[in-house]
Short mmCIF file of C-alpha atoms and ligand atoms in Angstrom, two decimals:
data_model
loop_
_atom_site.label_atom_id
_atom_site.label_comp_id
_atom_site.label_asym_id
_atom_site.label_seq_id
_atom_site.Cartn_x
_atom_site.Cartn_y
_atom_site.Cartn_z
CA MET A 1 -41.01 -24.13 -11.53
CA LYS A 2 -42.81 -20.99 -12.26
CA PRO A 3 -46.49 -20.27 -10.92
CA LEU A 4 -47.80 -19.68 -14.75
CA ALA A 5 -45.89 -22.92 -15.77
CA ALA A 6 -47.70 -24.58 -12.25
CA ALA A 7 -50.64 -23.72 -13.66
CA VAL A 8 -50.83 -24.60 -17.28
CA LEU A 9 -49.46 -28.36 -16.24
CA LEU A 10 -52.26 -28.60 -13.61
CA ALA A 11 -54.79 -27.53 -16.60
CA VAL A 12 -53.32 -30.24 -18.75
CA ALA A 13 -53.52 -32.55 -15.56
CA ALA A 14 -57.32 -31.81 -15.39
CA LEU A 15 -58.18 -33.29 -18.85
CA THR A 16 -55.67 -35.60 -19.31
CA PRO A 17 -54.32 -38.90 -17.45
CA ALA A 18 -51.37 -38.05 -15.55
CA ALA A 19 -48.08 -39.54 -16.26
CA PRO A 20 -47.32 -42.50 -14.15
CA ALA A 21 -44.07 -43.23 -16.03
CA ALA A 22 -42.89 -39.53 -15.11
CA ALA A 23 -43.84 -39.72 -11.05
CA PRO A 24 -41.68 -39.96 -8.30
CA PRO A 25 -41.65 -42.87 -6.17
CA ALA A 26 -44.30 -41.73 -3.89
CA VAL A 27 -46.74 -40.62 -6.45
CA ARG A 28 -46.37 -44.25 -8.25
CA ALA A 29 -46.73 -45.43 -4.95
CA ALA A 30 -50.02 -44.19 -3.86
CA ALA A 31 -50.91 -44.42 -7.93
CA ALA A 32 -51.05 -47.94 -7.54
CA GLY A 33 -53.34 -47.71 -4.22
CA ASN A 34 -56.71 -48.66 -4.19
CA ALA A 35 -58.90 -45.81 -3.49
CA CYS A 36 -56.39 -43.10 -5.71
CA ASP A 37 -58.52 -42.82 -7.99
CA ALA A 38 -61.14 -41.82 -6.65
CA ALA A 39 -59.40 -39.24 -5.04
CA ARG A 40 -58.16 -35.35 -5.12
CA ALA A 41 -55.08 -33.43 -3.90
CA ARG A 42 -54.66 -30.49 -2.75
CA PRO A 43 -51.41 -29.19 -3.37
CA ARG A 44 -49.42 -27.56 -1.32
CA VAL A 45 -46.87 -26.17 -3.58
CA PRO A 46 -47.69 -23.42 -6.46
CA GLY A 47 -46.09 -25.40 -9.08
CA LEU A 48 -46.72 -28.30 -9.04
CA PRO A 49 -45.77 -30.61 -11.72
CA ALA A 50 -49.38 -32.57 -12.90
CA VAL A 51 -47.70 -35.83 -12.01
CA LEU A 52 -48.04 -35.33 -8.42
CA ASP A 53 -51.66 -34.78 -9.19
CA PRO A 54 -51.89 -38.45 -10.16
CA ASP A 55 -55.84 -38.65 -9.41
CA ALA A 56 -56.97 -35.59 -11.02
CA LEU A 57 -61.11 -36.33 -12.22
CA THR A 58 -60.64 -36.04 -16.29
CA ALA A 59 -64.05 -33.91 -18.08
CA PRO A 60 -65.02 -37.85 -19.28
CA GLN A 61 -64.74 -39.11 -15.13
CA VAL A 62 -66.66 -36.04 -14.24
CA ALA A 63 -69.24 -36.46 -16.80
CA ALA A 64 -69.62 -40.32 -15.96
CA ALA A 65 -70.04 -39.00 -12.10
CA GLU A 66 -72.97 -36.95 -13.08
CA ARG A 67 -74.68 -39.30 -15.49
CA MET A 68 -74.53 -41.63 -12.36
CA LEU A 69 -75.37 -38.59 -9.64
CA ALA A 70 -78.68 -38.23 -12.54
CA LEU A 71 -79.51 -41.73 -12.22
CA ARG A 72 -79.72 -42.16 -8.43
CA SER A 73 -81.21 -38.77 -7.92
CA LEU A 74 -84.02 -40.11 -9.86
CA ARG A 75 -84.45 -43.63 -7.42
CA PRO A 76 -88.16 -44.83 -6.87
CA ALA A 77 -90.26 -42.54 -4.25
CA GLY A 78 -91.33 -44.07 -0.64
CA GLU A 79 -87.02 -44.44 -0.09
CA ARG A 80 -86.69 -41.80 2.74
CA ARG A 81 -84.02 -39.31 2.39
CA ARG A 82 -83.51 -35.86 3.41
CA ARG A 83 -85.16 -33.01 1.45
CA ALA A 84 -82.25 -31.39 -0.10
CA ASP A 85 -83.12 -28.52 2.10
CA ASP A 86 -82.49 -29.87 5.39
CA LYS A 87 -79.71 -29.31 8.24
CA VAL A 88 -77.25 -32.15 8.42
CA THR A 89 -74.60 -33.14 10.95
CA VAL A 90 -72.14 -35.00 10.28
CA PRO A 91 -70.12 -37.28 12.66
CA VAL A 92 -66.48 -37.35 12.52
CA TYR A 93 -63.91 -39.60 12.99
CA VAL A 94 -60.64 -38.04 13.21
CA HIS A 95 -57.59 -40.87 12.92
CA VAL A 96 -54.51 -39.43 14.18
CA LEU A 97 -51.64 -40.78 12.63
CA HIS A 98 -48.36 -40.48 15.01
CA SER A 99 -44.68 -41.26 15.21
CA GLY A 100 -44.02 -40.96 18.97
CA ALA A 101 -44.78 -36.85 19.80
CA LYS A 102 -44.46 -36.41 15.80
CA GLY A 103 -47.71 -35.89 14.39
CA ASP A 104 -49.76 -36.57 17.78
CA VAL A 105 -51.83 -33.25 17.28
CA PRO A 106 -53.53 -32.41 20.48
CA ASP A 107 -57.35 -32.15 21.26
CA ALA A 108 -57.61 -28.99 21.36
CA MET A 109 -56.16 -28.66 18.07
CA ILE A 110 -58.53 -30.74 16.56
CA ASP A 111 -61.37 -29.24 18.75
CA ARG A 112 -59.97 -25.76 16.32
CA GLN A 113 -60.17 -28.05 13.45
CA LEU A 114 -64.08 -28.73 13.81
CA ALA A 115 -64.59 -25.32 14.86
CA ALA A 116 -63.20 -24.02 11.43
CA MET A 117 -65.29 -26.23 9.58
CA ASN A 118 -68.32 -25.60 11.22
CA ASP A 119 -67.17 -22.09 10.78
CA ALA A 120 -66.38 -22.69 6.87
CA TYR A 121 -69.82 -24.90 5.68
CA GLY A 122 -72.08 -22.36 8.29
CA GLY A 123 -70.52 -19.34 6.27
CA LYS A 124 -69.26 -17.21 8.92
CA GLY A 125 -66.51 -16.09 6.89
CA GLY A 126 -69.40 -14.74 4.42
CA GLY A 127 -70.11 -17.19 2.31
CA ALA A 128 -73.61 -19.40 2.10
CA ASP A 129 -74.27 -21.31 5.36
CA THR A 130 -74.38 -24.58 3.40
CA GLY A 131 -76.68 -26.47 6.09
CA PHE A 132 -74.02 -28.65 6.62
CA ALA A 133 -72.29 -29.11 10.37
CA PHE A 134 -69.52 -31.35 12.57
CA ALA A 135 -69.81 -33.04 15.28
CA LEU A 136 -66.70 -35.26 16.67
CA LYS A 137 -68.01 -38.30 17.09
CA GLU A 138 -64.25 -40.02 18.51
CA VAL A 139 -60.71 -39.47 17.98
CA THR A 140 -57.96 -42.48 17.86
CA ARG A 141 -54.81 -42.41 18.02
CA THR A 142 -52.14 -44.81 16.11
CA ASP A 143 -48.41 -44.64 16.77
CA ASP A 144 -46.76 -46.00 13.96
CA ALA A 145 -43.69 -44.47 11.94
CA ALA A 146 -44.36 -45.89 8.39
CA TRP A 147 -48.34 -44.91 8.63
CA TYR A 148 -47.58 -41.45 9.58
CA ALA A 149 -44.42 -40.94 7.07
CA ASP A 150 -46.70 -41.78 4.27
CA PRO A 151 -49.94 -42.45 4.46
CA GLN A 152 -50.57 -42.75 0.23
CA ALA A 153 -48.17 -46.24 0.34
CA ASN A 154 -50.06 -46.94 3.28
CA GLU A 155 -53.84 -45.86 3.00
CA LYS A 156 -55.43 -49.33 2.24
CA ALA A 157 -53.55 -50.73 5.36
CA ILE A 158 -54.94 -47.78 7.63
CA LYS A 159 -58.44 -47.30 6.27
CA THR A 160 -58.83 -51.18 6.30
CA ARG A 161 -57.66 -51.11 10.11
CA LEU A 162 -59.28 -47.44 11.79
CA HIS A 163 -62.31 -46.92 8.93
CA ARG A 164 -65.43 -45.91 11.39
CA GLY A 165 -69.33 -46.32 10.37
CA GLY A 166 -70.56 -45.77 7.23
CA ALA A 167 -71.49 -43.16 3.95
CA GLY A 168 -72.92 -40.94 6.20
CA ASP A 169 -69.99 -40.61 8.54
CA LEU A 170 -66.40 -38.20 8.08
CA ASN A 171 -63.44 -40.58 8.58
CA LEU A 172 -60.29 -37.89 8.82
CA TYR A 173 -57.20 -38.59 8.95
CA THR A 174 -54.22 -36.75 9.86
CA ALA A 175 -50.67 -37.47 9.16
CA ASP A 176 -47.27 -36.70 7.09
CA VAL A 177 -48.39 -36.70 3.86
CA GLY A 178 -45.06 -35.41 2.50
CA GLY A 179 -43.44 -31.80 1.09
CA GLU A 180 -46.14 -31.67 -1.66
CA LEU A 181 -49.47 -32.29 -1.04
CA LEU A 182 -51.94 -30.82 1.98
CA GLY A 183 -54.35 -33.60 1.52
CA TRP A 184 -57.04 -35.65 -0.24
CA SER A 185 -60.02 -37.19 -0.07
CA THR A 186 -62.36 -40.00 -2.01
CA PHE A 187 -65.68 -38.92 -3.71
CA PRO A 188 -69.53 -39.74 -2.67
CA TRP A 189 -70.13 -42.19 -5.54
CA LYS A 190 -67.48 -44.51 -4.53
CA ALA A 191 -68.07 -44.70 -0.68
CA ALA A 192 -70.87 -47.82 -1.75
CA ASP A 193 -68.17 -49.82 -3.27
CA GLU A 194 -65.15 -49.17 -1.45
CA PRO A 195 -66.62 -48.13 1.93
CA ALA A 196 -63.84 -48.84 4.05
CA LEU A 197 -61.46 -46.54 1.71
CA ASP A 198 -64.06 -43.67 2.26
CA GLY A 199 -62.64 -40.21 4.07
CA VAL A 200 -59.84 -37.51 4.25
CA VAL A 201 -56.80 -37.82 4.27
CA VAL A 202 -54.83 -34.21 5.64
CA HIS A 203 -51.48 -33.17 6.45
CA ALA A 204 -51.49 -32.83 10.22
CA ASP A 205 -49.41 -29.54 9.91
CA SER A 206 -52.48 -28.29 8.29
CA LEU A 207 -55.04 -28.28 11.04
CA PRO A 208 -55.04 -24.80 12.47
CA GLY A 209 -52.34 -23.42 13.79
CA GLY A 210 -49.89 -25.90 12.31
CA PRO A 211 -46.85 -24.77 11.09
CA ILE A 212 -47.15 -24.74 7.24
CA GLU A 213 -47.05 -21.44 5.95
CA HIS A 214 -50.15 -19.79 4.29
CA PHE A 215 -51.73 -23.23 4.93
CA ASP A 216 -52.73 -22.74 8.62
CA LYS A 217 -56.16 -22.27 9.14
CA GLY A 218 -57.71 -25.69 8.60
CA TYR A 219 -58.82 -25.41 5.16
CA SER A 220 -57.29 -27.83 3.99
CA ALA A 221 -59.86 -30.09 5.40
CA VAL A 222 -62.73 -27.70 4.86
CA HIS A 223 -61.62 -28.51 0.89
CA GLU A 224 -61.03 -31.98 1.31
CA THR A 225 -64.47 -32.22 2.59
CA GLY A 226 -66.16 -30.47 0.33
CA HIS A 227 -64.87 -33.10 -2.43
CA TRP A 228 -66.17 -35.92 -0.18
CA LEU A 229 -69.62 -34.19 -0.39
CA GLY A 230 -69.20 -34.37 -3.76
CA LEU A 231 -67.52 -30.94 -4.70
CA TYR A 232 -65.61 -30.06 -7.60
CA HIS A 233 -62.69 -27.86 -8.13
CA THR A 234 -64.28 -24.26 -8.93
CA PHE A 235 -61.49 -24.93 -12.44
CA GLN A 236 -63.19 -28.11 -12.82
CA ASP A 237 -63.26 -28.27 -17.18
CA GLY A 238 -61.85 -24.90 -17.05
CA CYS A 239 -63.89 -21.99 -19.10
CA GLY A 240 -65.96 -24.75 -20.59
CA GLU A 241 -69.50 -24.87 -20.70
CA LYS A 242 -70.24 -27.03 -17.77
CA GLY A 243 -67.19 -26.49 -15.44
CA ASP A 244 -67.82 -27.28 -11.48
CA ARG A 245 -71.78 -27.93 -11.98
CA VAL A 246 -72.54 -25.30 -10.23
CA ALA A 247 -74.00 -22.11 -11.36
CA ASP A 248 -72.71 -19.45 -9.05
CA THR A 249 -69.47 -19.83 -9.09
CA PRO A 250 -67.64 -18.11 -12.05
CA PRO A 251 -66.04 -20.62 -14.14
CA GLU A 252 -61.64 -19.98 -14.18
CA ARG A 253 -59.25 -21.37 -16.45
CA ASP A 254 -56.65 -22.80 -14.01
CA PRO A 255 -56.08 -23.28 -10.60
CA THR A 256 -55.54 -19.65 -8.39
CA ASN A 257 -52.24 -19.66 -6.34
CA GLY A 258 -52.18 -17.71 -3.38
CA CYS A 259 -54.58 -14.79 -3.19
CA PRO A 260 -54.22 -12.08 -6.45
CA ALA A 261 -56.36 -9.29 -5.67
CA ALA A 262 -57.95 -9.44 -9.03
CA LYS A 263 -58.41 -12.33 -11.82
CA ASP A 264 -60.91 -13.36 -14.63
CA THR A 265 -59.06 -16.07 -17.27
CA CYS A 266 -62.83 -17.07 -18.74
CA PRO A 267 -65.16 -15.27 -21.15
CA ALA A 268 -68.30 -15.80 -19.36
CA PRO A 269 -69.50 -13.09 -16.75
CA GLY A 270 -67.88 -13.48 -13.49
CA ALA A 271 -64.08 -12.39 -11.42
CA ASP A 272 -62.46 -16.07 -10.72
CA PRO A 273 -63.90 -17.46 -7.32
CA VAL A 274 -60.47 -16.88 -5.75
CA HIS A 275 -62.11 -17.03 -2.33
CA ASN A 276 -63.84 -20.44 -2.89
CA PHE A 277 -63.00 -22.90 -0.44
CA MET A 278 -62.54 -25.29 -3.55
CA ASP A 279 -59.76 -23.47 -5.19
CA TYR A 280 -56.56 -23.62 -4.95
CA GLY A 281 -55.80 -20.57 -3.39
CA TRP A 282 -53.94 -19.56 0.42
CA ASP A 283 -55.91 -20.53 3.05
CA SER A 284 -56.00 -16.70 3.93
CA CYS A 285 -57.37 -16.44 1.12
CA MET A 286 -60.14 -18.58 1.22
CA THR A 287 -63.23 -17.18 2.85
CA SER A 288 -66.29 -18.93 1.13
CA PHE A 289 -68.86 -21.71 -0.63
CA THR A 290 -71.89 -20.36 -2.31
CA ALA A 291 -75.64 -21.08 -1.91
CA GLY A 292 -75.18 -23.40 -4.78
CA GLN A 293 -72.66 -25.98 -3.39
CA GLY A 294 -74.61 -25.92 -0.78
CA ALA A 295 -77.49 -27.06 -2.86
CA ARG A 296 -75.74 -29.99 -5.07
CA MET A 297 -73.77 -31.09 -1.53
CA HIS A 298 -77.46 -31.73 -0.25
CA ALA A 299 -78.22 -33.30 -3.88
CA VAL A 300 -75.38 -34.86 -3.36
CA TRP A 301 -76.16 -36.60 -0.10
CA ALA A 302 -79.75 -37.29 -0.73
CA ALA A 303 -78.16 -39.78 -3.65
CA TYR A 304 -75.08 -41.65 -1.58
CA ARG A 305 -74.71 -40.55 1.84
CA ALA A 306 -78.24 -39.68 3.64
CA ARG A 307 -79.02 -42.97 5.60
ZN1 ZN B 1 -59.09 -30.16 -3.99
#
């Protein structure tokens, strides 16, 4: 499929429910999973059909989440919570699913993944320092061929068995998420209702130094963790007025493929944020979060994840 057609399809996916009848088996299995409507996948292949992105948030879903967030943010005073400008260090449980040697990523690679996240959220690539950092708490390793090969279909079983900690702990699972996707995440507002399903799943091969061309710097986990912290895609709602609910990310009509030198798809001021971690560009294209995204993540953290 040509990139342009893909962009149109993905844009359509953001506005309308995906058509499950046309989904291939692996995706149908995922659509039956409990966590799916709370997740948002990062596609690996430009030209991904909309049906492979079954958990895209529609504009009404985003509007509902925003109403909920506004209510949560007005909870009675006296309830202890972090200030929005606090530094937050998130404990991380990494769960390695593997099949023998396949997917059994070494500890050094996990360390590099955490370093990539800390650099990204610390603004080391040139973006804003978001005030979030990540500290490895524990690594679990599970040798299970089925779980490794199809974490979407087995999501509930995997997470129910392995999930650790609470809403303020990041559970990061690595497995073979397939040829089309790089990972997916749950959103913070689902954590209370489905605590065990909370977390991020990424392709084992997307970790830093992995074998997926263009997606080998560990930014799939950076991107998915952005969702886990409450960020939408920079192309959420396209050129619509509210966009991704972050003021300093210019709107863009559709996801970025690869790394275009210039892209400006909306009449509003500002070129498309093709270097933002919450777009769909190559890892080599991604450099930054914005200050506005940092502020949003802290607001969402205070509402849903702070202890
Ligand atoms: Zn995403």
